[in-house]
Amino acid sequence: MRLLINSRHPIITVETPEEARVEALLLDVAAELGVPLYEWSVTTGLGKAHGAPLYNTDSPEQGLANIALIQGDGIFLLKDFARYCDNDKICRRLRDLAEKFRTARRSIVLTAARVALPADLEGSAMPFQLGLPEAEDLLPGVRQVLAELSRDERIAIALDVPAMTQLAQNLVGLPEEEALRALRKSVLERGKADAGLLDAVLETKREALKTEGLIETVRRDASFMDVAGLAHLRDWIAKRKTALTPEGRRFGLVPPKGVLITGVQGCGKSLAARAVAGEWRFELARLDAGALYDKYVGESERRLRKALELAQKLAPLVLWVDEIEKAFASAGSSGDADAGLSQRLLATLLTWMQDRESGVFLAATSNNITVLPPEMLRKGRFDEIFFVDLPNREVRAALFALHLKKRGRDATGFDLAKLAGASEGFSGAEIEQVIVAGLYTAFNAKQQLTTEILVAEIQGTAPLSVTRAEEVQSIREWAKTRAVPAD
Ligand SMILES: Nc1ncnc2c1ncn2[C@@H]1O[C@H](COP(=O)(O)OP(=O)(O)OP(=O)(O)O)[C@@H](O)[C@H]1O
Ligand SMILES: [Mg+2]
């Protein structure tokens, strides 16, 4: 911000709901540069920050007219002003003012949750990105909230300095006000501030992010303990874990950026992507690729950029993009109405993948990789493209064992070899479904689940690999030369 003002940018826009943070930032900058800060809002009019406003300056026009009269350097913070710029006269005035400003260290800063300027003004305006606060920015607020709650609500605070720091860390990803609101809510719900608050706050953050839309943090619910087969993928992930440790980095290991998992339906692509987070003990967040499209022009790219910024803040993080073709597929085709937008979104994502520092691992899945644009699949984007095929006999036995155990059954009481033999061509999801259906049958017949019941269910099921044999075959053919087997 100091740089922008020093380099004589007459109009600076800050798009953020966090007006208070902008104000604090500008006060700092103004003090550093030794120039006065003026503020204008429609309710108070124009005045020096923390000073008395000038009389009769609360209309936007009067505000601007008075700025023109003020001599010398200055920073002028105009709150919610962008909305008045649609008016031709005001727009013109602002442009004239900006023209004059170029010769002095004078800048107008426009803030609003959403800044959209008319095209004439856009050219003279420089956007400033106010990033989400870091843990250290949040810490003073966190302390203050806890002190207030202790004083006003008599809530016991049992947190030492490291715990307090971790608490601030757990709130990263939210704007400051929202973070502190989430903290207050969690403390009041628990009636105390102890070690358990750290997890409670993460939970509240998940809730808050959910309503935001695009990125949703998800509780880590799976690790490779829950996955049968996929030995190669599992091994690859385990090996990369060391690259993420300080020792690994010192040794010169390059931190992994991401994998793309493709393959036959129901064979554990989504499960494996989630398991990466469990394996590394990273936070897990889901990017909703389908929700990316917004009817307002430019809005989709803005939302994607914000989402990626958020992901970076939440690092170390596994960013899970399920069925990535939903967002980027039409980037490959031309002529489609969505193709242009899709291409720009893809460019945003690829640039981010290229530049970003480590800490965010992209775990993407795709059900139909053939529709993905080739840029995405080029070497060096994803570290590896894995192909998940139908489970072989051995893995099918493991799948039965795993899912029987999940439903509280002792797998040793079943003939796993027989089940595996009978379920040739079944996916993991279909095997799970056989067990679910078998449990219903057994319960209705008032007996325990047996191998025979399961075999009967298997024989009554037509797996996708049979009903859609051609499709499965073509996915396999495609993968042969372009992907690495996950198993
Ligand atoms: N290899 C596996 N190990 C353990 N469970 C599996 C495996 N494959 C599938 N399953 C079971 O099937 C369910 C569905 O699998 P998942 O959603 O991961 O498949 P997918 O490949 O993403 O399918 P889709 O193509 O439909 O998105 C999982 O939640 C899990 O219970
Ligand atoms: Mg899936």
Short mmCIF file of C-alpha atoms in Angstrom, two decimals, residues 34-398:
data_model
loop_
_atom_site.label_atom_id
_atom_site.label_comp_id
_atom_site.label_asym_id
_atom_site.label_seq_id
_atom_site.Cartn_x
_atom_site.Cartn_y
_atom_site.Cartn_z
CA GLY A 34 4.01 11.53 7.47
CA VAL A 35 0.88 12.52 5.55
CA PRO A 36 -2.59 13.13 6.98
CA LEU A 37 -5.39 10.61 6.53
CA TYR A 38 -8.85 11.92 5.70
CA GLU A 39 -11.98 9.86 5.75
CA TRP A 40 -15.30 10.30 4.07
CA SER A 41 -18.54 8.40 4.50
CA VAL A 42 -22.07 9.32 3.57
CA THR A 43 -23.13 9.49 7.22
CA THR A 44 -20.28 11.57 8.62
CA GLY A 45 -18.95 13.55 5.67
CA LEU A 46 -15.28 14.40 5.19
CA GLY A 47 -12.83 14.89 8.02
CA LYS A 48 -9.40 13.98 9.34
CA ALA A 49 -9.27 10.45 10.75
CA HIS A 50 -10.44 10.60 14.35
CA GLY A 51 -11.08 14.33 13.93
CA ALA A 52 -14.26 16.36 13.57
CA PRO A 53 -15.81 16.22 10.11
CA LEU A 54 -16.13 19.33 8.00
CA TYR A 55 -19.54 20.91 7.93
CA ASN A 56 -21.84 19.98 5.05
CA THR A 57 -19.62 17.47 3.26
CA ASP A 58 -21.76 14.37 3.50
CA SER A 59 -23.02 14.40 -0.06
CA PRO A 60 -20.58 12.65 -2.42
CA GLU A 61 -20.26 15.80 -4.55
CA GLN A 62 -19.54 18.06 -1.61
CA GLY A 63 -17.05 15.53 -0.32
CA LEU A 64 -15.10 15.59 -3.59
CA ALA A 65 -15.33 19.38 -3.86
CA ASN A 66 -13.75 19.72 -0.44
CA ILE A 67 -11.00 17.26 -1.23
CA ALA A 68 -10.12 19.46 -4.19
CA LEU A 69 -9.71 22.39 -1.80
CA ILE A 70 -7.38 20.62 0.61
CA GLN A 71 -3.74 21.51 -0.04
CA GLY A 72 -0.66 19.34 0.37
CA ASP A 73 -0.20 15.58 0.62
CA GLY A 74 -2.94 13.38 1.92
CA ILE A 75 -4.62 10.01 1.79
CA PHE A 76 -8.37 10.10 1.37
CA LEU A 77 -10.33 7.04 2.37
CA LEU A 78 -13.78 7.10 0.79
CA LYS A 79 -16.02 4.43 2.22
CA ASP A 80 -18.58 2.74 -0.02
CA PHE A 81 -17.92 5.40 -2.63
CA ALA A 82 -17.83 3.17 -5.70
CA ARG A 83 -21.62 3.08 -5.80
CA TYR A 84 -21.82 6.84 -6.47
CA CYS A 85 -19.43 6.65 -9.40
CA ASP A 86 -22.22 5.54 -11.71
CA ASN A 87 -23.38 9.15 -11.62
CA ASP A 88 -21.76 10.94 -14.58
CA LYS A 89 -21.01 14.14 -12.70
CA ILE A 90 -19.37 12.40 -9.78
CA CYS A 91 -17.42 10.14 -12.08
CA ARG A 92 -16.15 13.18 -13.99
CA ARG A 93 -15.17 15.00 -10.82
CA LEU A 94 -13.29 12.04 -9.51
CA ARG A 95 -11.40 11.74 -12.78
CA ASP A 96 -10.47 15.42 -12.76
CA LEU A 97 -9.32 15.11 -9.21
CA ALA A 98 -7.26 12.04 -10.02
CA GLU A 99 -5.61 13.93 -12.86
CA LYS A 100 -4.48 16.69 -10.50
CA PHE A 101 -3.29 14.19 -7.92
CA ARG A 102 -0.64 12.79 -10.18
CA THR A 103 1.71 15.62 -9.28
CA ALA A 104 1.51 15.18 -5.52
CA ARG A 105 1.53 12.38 -3.01
CA ARG A 106 -2.21 12.29 -2.80
CA SER A 107 -4.30 9.18 -3.16
CA ILE A 108 -7.96 8.41 -2.94
CA VAL A 109 -8.69 4.98 -1.53
CA LEU A 110 -12.09 3.49 -2.30
CA THR A 111 -13.30 0.58 -0.18
CA ALA A 112 -16.39 -1.56 -0.34
CA ALA A 113 -17.27 -5.19 -0.13
CA ARG A 114 -17.65 -5.06 -3.87
CA VAL A 115 -16.01 -2.35 -5.98
CA ALA A 116 -17.24 -2.03 -9.56
CA LEU A 117 -16.15 1.18 -11.28
CA PRO A 118 -17.37 2.54 -14.60
CA ALA A 119 -14.95 1.86 -17.44
CA ASP A 120 -13.72 5.51 -17.59
CA LEU A 121 -12.53 5.32 -14.03
CA GLU A 122 -11.28 1.78 -14.04
CA GLY A 123 -8.21 2.87 -16.01
CA SER A 124 -7.00 5.32 -13.37
CA ALA A 125 -7.71 2.98 -10.47
CA MET A 126 -5.23 0.52 -9.03
CA PRO A 127 -6.65 -2.42 -7.11
CA PHE A 128 -5.04 -3.38 -3.83
CA GLN A 129 -5.58 -6.89 -2.49
CA LEU A 130 -6.11 -7.02 1.21
CA GLY A 131 -5.21 -10.61 2.01
CA LEU A 132 -6.92 -12.63 4.68
CA PRO A 133 -5.30 -12.04 8.06
CA GLU A 134 -2.44 -14.29 9.18
CA ALA A 135 -2.34 -15.94 12.58
CA GLU A 136 -0.20 -13.16 14.00
CA ASP A 137 -2.68 -10.54 12.78
CA LEU A 138 -5.47 -12.37 14.55
CA LEU A 139 -3.65 -12.95 17.81
CA PRO A 140 -4.27 -9.55 19.43
CA GLY A 141 -7.99 -9.83 18.63
CA VAL A 142 -8.09 -13.35 20.01
CA ARG A 143 -6.52 -12.19 23.27
CA GLN A 144 -8.94 -9.32 23.51
CA VAL A 145 -12.03 -11.47 22.93
CA LEU A 146 -10.90 -13.93 25.59
CA ALA A 147 -10.18 -11.12 28.04
CA GLU A 148 -13.63 -9.65 27.47
CA LEU A 149 -15.36 -12.99 27.89
CA SER A 150 -13.44 -13.64 31.06
CA ARG A 151 -14.42 -10.24 32.44
CA ASP A 152 -18.04 -10.00 31.28
CA GLU A 153 -19.14 -13.62 31.29
CA ARG A 154 -16.79 -14.90 34.00
CA ILE A 155 -15.48 -17.58 31.67
CA ALA A 156 -12.36 -19.37 32.87
CA ILE A 157 -9.43 -19.10 30.48
CA ALA A 158 -7.13 -22.10 30.68
CA LEU A 159 -4.87 -21.54 27.68
CA ASP A 160 -1.13 -20.99 27.70
CA VAL A 161 0.76 -18.95 25.13
CA PRO A 162 1.36 -21.79 22.62
CA ALA A 163 -2.32 -22.79 22.84
CA MET A 164 -3.37 -19.20 22.27
CA THR A 165 -1.14 -19.03 19.20
CA GLN A 166 -2.56 -22.30 17.89
CA LEU A 167 -6.04 -20.93 18.45
CA ALA A 168 -5.27 -17.95 16.23
CA GLN A 169 -3.76 -20.35 13.68
CA ASN A 170 -6.93 -22.43 13.64
CA LEU A 171 -8.97 -19.36 12.78
CA VAL A 172 -6.88 -18.47 9.74
CA GLY A 173 -8.97 -18.51 6.58
CA LEU A 174 -11.69 -16.22 7.89
CA PRO A 175 -11.78 -12.42 7.73
CA GLU A 176 -10.89 -10.91 11.09
CA GLU A 177 -14.37 -9.98 12.28
CA GLU A 178 -15.77 -13.32 11.30
CA ALA A 179 -12.88 -15.14 12.97
CA LEU A 180 -13.48 -13.34 16.23
CA ARG A 181 -17.21 -13.95 15.99
CA ALA A 182 -16.50 -17.66 15.47
CA LEU A 183 -14.23 -17.64 18.51
CA ARG A 184 -16.80 -15.92 20.69
CA LYS A 185 -19.48 -18.37 19.61
CA SER A 186 -17.31 -21.40 20.35
CA VAL A 187 -16.32 -20.14 23.77
CA LEU A 188 -19.89 -19.29 24.76
CA GLU A 189 -21.14 -22.68 23.57
CA ARG A 190 -18.53 -24.50 25.62
CA GLY A 191 -18.75 -22.20 28.61
CA LYS A 192 -14.99 -22.36 28.98
CA ALA A 193 -11.78 -21.72 27.11
CA ASP A 194 -9.62 -24.82 27.41
CA ALA A 195 -7.66 -27.13 25.12
CA GLY A 196 -10.91 -28.46 23.62
CA LEU A 197 -11.58 -25.00 22.25
CA LEU A 198 -8.93 -25.55 19.58
CA ASP A 199 -11.01 -28.22 17.85
CA ALA A 200 -14.29 -26.44 18.52
CA VAL A 201 -12.99 -23.42 16.69
CA LEU A 202 -11.97 -25.53 13.69
CA GLU A 203 -15.49 -26.91 13.61
CA THR A 204 -17.02 -23.43 13.72
CA LYS A 205 -14.67 -22.35 10.96
CA ARG A 206 -15.85 -25.28 8.84
CA GLU A 207 -19.42 -24.11 9.32
CA ALA A 208 -18.54 -20.55 8.40
CA LEU A 209 -16.66 -21.56 5.27
CA LYS A 210 -19.47 -23.83 4.18
CA THR A 211 -21.83 -20.89 3.78
CA GLU A 212 -19.20 -19.05 1.75
CA GLY A 213 -19.64 -21.49 -1.09
CA LEU A 214 -16.71 -22.55 -3.13
CA ILE A 215 -14.34 -24.03 -0.59
CA GLU A 216 -15.51 -26.14 2.24
CA THR A 217 -13.24 -27.62 4.86
CA VAL A 218 -14.10 -31.20 5.56
CA ARG A 219 -13.30 -33.27 8.59
CA ARG A 220 -10.57 -35.78 7.78
CA ASP A 221 -12.62 -38.95 7.71
CA ALA A 222 -10.46 -41.37 5.78
CA SER A 223 -6.91 -42.60 5.60
CA PHE A 224 -5.39 -45.37 3.55
CA MET A 225 -6.47 -47.75 6.34
CA ASP A 226 -9.93 -47.43 4.77
CA VAL A 227 -8.73 -48.17 1.26
CA ALA A 228 -8.28 -51.64 -0.20
CA GLY A 229 -5.75 -52.04 -2.97
CA LEU A 230 -4.28 -48.98 -4.73
CA ALA A 231 -0.90 -50.08 -3.39
CA HIS A 232 1.14 -48.00 -5.79
CA LEU A 233 -0.76 -44.80 -5.08
CA ARG A 234 -0.55 -45.45 -1.39
CA ASP A 235 3.17 -45.98 -1.62
CA TRP A 236 3.63 -42.82 -3.69
CA ILE A 237 1.73 -40.78 -1.10
CA ALA A 238 3.66 -42.28 1.81
CA LYS A 239 6.97 -41.46 0.14
CA ARG A 240 5.96 -37.87 -0.55
CA LYS A 241 5.20 -37.32 3.09
CA THR A 242 8.89 -37.09 3.83
CA ALA A 243 9.28 -34.36 1.20
CA LEU A 244 7.00 -32.25 3.35
CA THR A 245 9.18 -32.52 6.45
CA PRO A 246 11.97 -30.01 7.12
CA GLU A 247 14.55 -32.81 6.86
CA GLY A 248 13.19 -33.82 3.47
CA ARG A 249 13.31 -30.24 2.25
CA ARG A 250 16.90 -29.86 3.42
CA PHE A 251 17.78 -33.06 1.59
CA GLY A 252 16.50 -31.41 -1.56
CA LEU A 253 13.21 -33.24 -2.04
CA VAL A 254 10.75 -31.16 -4.04
CA PRO A 255 7.40 -30.89 -2.27
CA PRO A 256 4.64 -32.50 -4.33
CA LYS A 257 1.99 -30.32 -5.93
CA GLY A 258 -0.79 -32.69 -6.74
CA VAL A 259 -2.16 -35.81 -8.33
CA LEU A 260 -4.98 -36.49 -10.70
CA ILE A 261 -6.85 -39.71 -10.03
CA THR A 262 -8.95 -41.13 -12.80
CA GLY A 263 -10.46 -44.48 -13.56
CA VAL A 264 -13.44 -46.77 -13.45
CA GLN A 265 -16.47 -45.63 -11.50
CA GLY A 266 -16.88 -46.66 -7.90
CA CYS A 267 -13.34 -47.93 -7.49
CA GLY A 268 -12.24 -45.47 -4.85
CA LYS A 269 -11.06 -42.33 -6.65
CA SER A 270 -12.81 -39.89 -4.32
CA LEU A 271 -11.98 -42.01 -1.30
CA ALA A 272 -8.29 -42.07 -2.17
CA ALA A 273 -8.19 -38.30 -2.70
CA ARG A 274 -9.62 -37.77 0.78
CA ALA A 275 -7.31 -40.37 2.27
CA VAL A 276 -4.27 -38.28 1.37
CA ALA A 277 -5.24 -35.74 4.02
CA GLY A 278 -5.68 -38.44 6.64
CA GLU A 279 -2.34 -39.94 5.72
CA TRP A 280 -0.42 -36.70 6.03
CA ARG A 281 -2.56 -35.24 8.81
CA PHE A 282 -3.25 -32.18 6.70
CA GLU A 283 -6.44 -30.19 6.76
CA LEU A 284 -8.82 -31.22 4.01
CA ALA A 285 -10.85 -28.80 1.94
CA ARG A 286 -13.13 -29.46 -0.97
CA LEU A 287 -13.36 -27.13 -3.92
CA ASP A 288 -16.76 -27.41 -5.52
CA ALA A 289 -15.86 -27.37 -9.19
CA GLY A 290 -19.46 -27.42 -10.35
CA ALA A 291 -20.37 -24.34 -8.29
CA LEU A 292 -17.67 -22.28 -9.95
CA TYR A 293 -19.88 -20.92 -12.65
CA ASP A 294 -21.53 -17.67 -11.86
CA LYS A 295 -24.01 -15.89 -14.02
CA TYR A 296 -22.23 -12.58 -13.59
CA VAL A 297 -19.39 -11.89 -15.96
CA GLY A 298 -16.02 -11.92 -14.27
CA GLU A 299 -17.50 -13.25 -11.06
CA SER A 300 -16.39 -16.84 -11.62
CA GLU A 301 -12.73 -15.95 -12.00
CA ARG A 302 -12.88 -13.69 -8.99
CA ARG A 303 -14.40 -16.46 -6.93
CA LEU A 304 -11.81 -18.98 -8.06
CA ARG A 305 -8.99 -16.59 -7.23
CA LYS A 306 -10.47 -15.96 -3.77
CA ALA A 307 -10.90 -19.68 -3.22
CA LEU A 308 -7.30 -20.38 -4.13
CA GLU A 309 -6.12 -17.60 -1.88
CA LEU A 310 -8.13 -19.11 0.93
CA ALA A 311 -6.63 -22.55 0.24
CA GLN A 312 -3.16 -21.07 0.50
CA LYS A 313 -4.04 -19.60 3.89
CA LEU A 314 -5.27 -22.92 5.19
CA ALA A 315 -1.99 -24.68 4.34
CA PRO A 316 -0.80 -27.29 5.02
CA LEU A 317 -3.83 -28.48 3.17
CA VAL A 318 -5.07 -31.11 0.78
CA LEU A 319 -7.32 -29.36 -1.70
CA TRP A 320 -9.71 -31.94 -3.03
CA VAL A 321 -11.33 -31.17 -6.36
CA ASP A 322 -13.78 -33.93 -7.13
CA GLU A 323 -14.71 -34.47 -10.75
CA ILE A 324 -12.53 -31.67 -11.99
CA GLU A 325 -13.86 -32.05 -15.54
CA LYS A 326 -17.08 -30.42 -14.37
CA ALA A 327 -15.32 -27.08 -14.12
CA PHE A 328 -12.79 -27.22 -16.89
CA ALA A 329 -14.01 -29.67 -19.48
CA SER A 330 -15.31 -27.19 -22.02
CA ALA A 331 -11.99 -25.33 -21.98
CA GLY A 332 -10.81 -27.96 -24.43
CA SER A 333 -13.61 -27.52 -26.91
CA SER A 334 -14.14 -24.41 -28.95
CA GLY A 335 -17.42 -22.90 -29.98
CA ASP A 336 -19.13 -23.81 -26.75
CA ALA A 337 -20.63 -20.77 -25.02
CA ASP A 338 -18.86 -21.72 -21.82
CA ALA A 339 -15.54 -22.43 -23.47
CA GLY A 340 -14.16 -18.92 -23.05
CA LEU A 341 -14.96 -18.74 -19.37
CA SER A 342 -13.78 -22.26 -18.82
CA GLN A 343 -10.49 -21.41 -20.49
CA ARG A 344 -9.96 -18.38 -18.28
CA LEU A 345 -10.74 -20.41 -15.18
CA LEU A 346 -8.32 -23.06 -16.30
CA ALA A 347 -5.65 -20.44 -16.89
CA THR A 348 -6.19 -19.11 -13.38
CA LEU A 349 -5.83 -22.58 -11.91
CA LEU A 350 -2.79 -23.50 -13.97
CA THR A 351 -0.99 -20.29 -13.12
CA TRP A 352 -1.68 -20.94 -9.50
CA MET A 353 -0.41 -24.49 -9.74
CA GLN A 354 2.71 -23.25 -11.43
CA ASP A 355 3.62 -20.41 -9.10
CA ARG A 356 2.37 -21.30 -5.73
CA GLU A 357 4.62 -22.25 -2.94
CA SER A 358 4.25 -25.61 -1.33
CA GLY A 359 1.77 -26.29 1.41
CA VAL A 360 -1.29 -26.98 -0.70
CA PHE A 361 -1.56 -30.37 -2.33
CA LEU A 362 -4.14 -30.68 -5.07
CA ALA A 363 -5.92 -34.03 -5.10
CA ALA A 364 -8.16 -34.02 -8.13
CA THR A 365 -10.36 -36.78 -9.44
CA SER A 366 -11.88 -37.16 -12.84
CA ASN A 367 -14.44 -39.60 -14.16
CA ASN A 368 -13.77 -38.68 -17.73
CA ILE A 369 -10.29 -37.48 -18.34
CA THR A 370 -10.72 -37.52 -22.11
CA VAL A 371 -12.71 -34.29 -21.97
CA LEU A 372 -10.05 -32.46 -19.97
CA PRO A 373 -7.98 -29.91 -21.87
CA PRO A 374 -4.50 -31.18 -22.73
CA GLU A 375 -2.80 -28.24 -20.94
CA MET A 376 -4.00 -29.68 -17.69
CA LEU A 377 -2.52 -33.07 -18.37
CA ARG A 378 0.85 -31.90 -19.60
CA LYS A 379 3.87 -33.16 -17.67
CA GLY A 380 4.78 -30.92 -14.78
CA ARG A 381 1.24 -29.83 -13.91
CA PHE A 382 0.23 -32.75 -11.78
CA ASP A 383 3.08 -34.75 -10.36
CA GLU A 384 1.36 -37.91 -11.51
CA ILE A 385 -1.83 -39.13 -13.15
CA PHE A 386 -3.08 -42.33 -11.57
CA PHE A 387 -5.50 -44.76 -13.05
CA VAL A 388 -7.75 -46.75 -10.74
CA ASP A 389 -8.91 -49.97 -12.35
CA LEU A 390 -11.45 -52.57 -11.22
CA PRO A 391 -10.08 -54.49 -8.24
CA ASN A 392 -8.41 -57.84 -8.89
CA ARG A 393 -9.30 -60.97 -6.96
CA GLU A 394 -6.97 -60.28 -4.09
CA VAL A 395 -8.20 -56.71 -3.66
CA ARG A 396 -11.82 -57.85 -3.86
CA ALA A 397 -11.18 -60.19 -0.93
CA ALA A 398 -9.68 -57.26 0.96
#
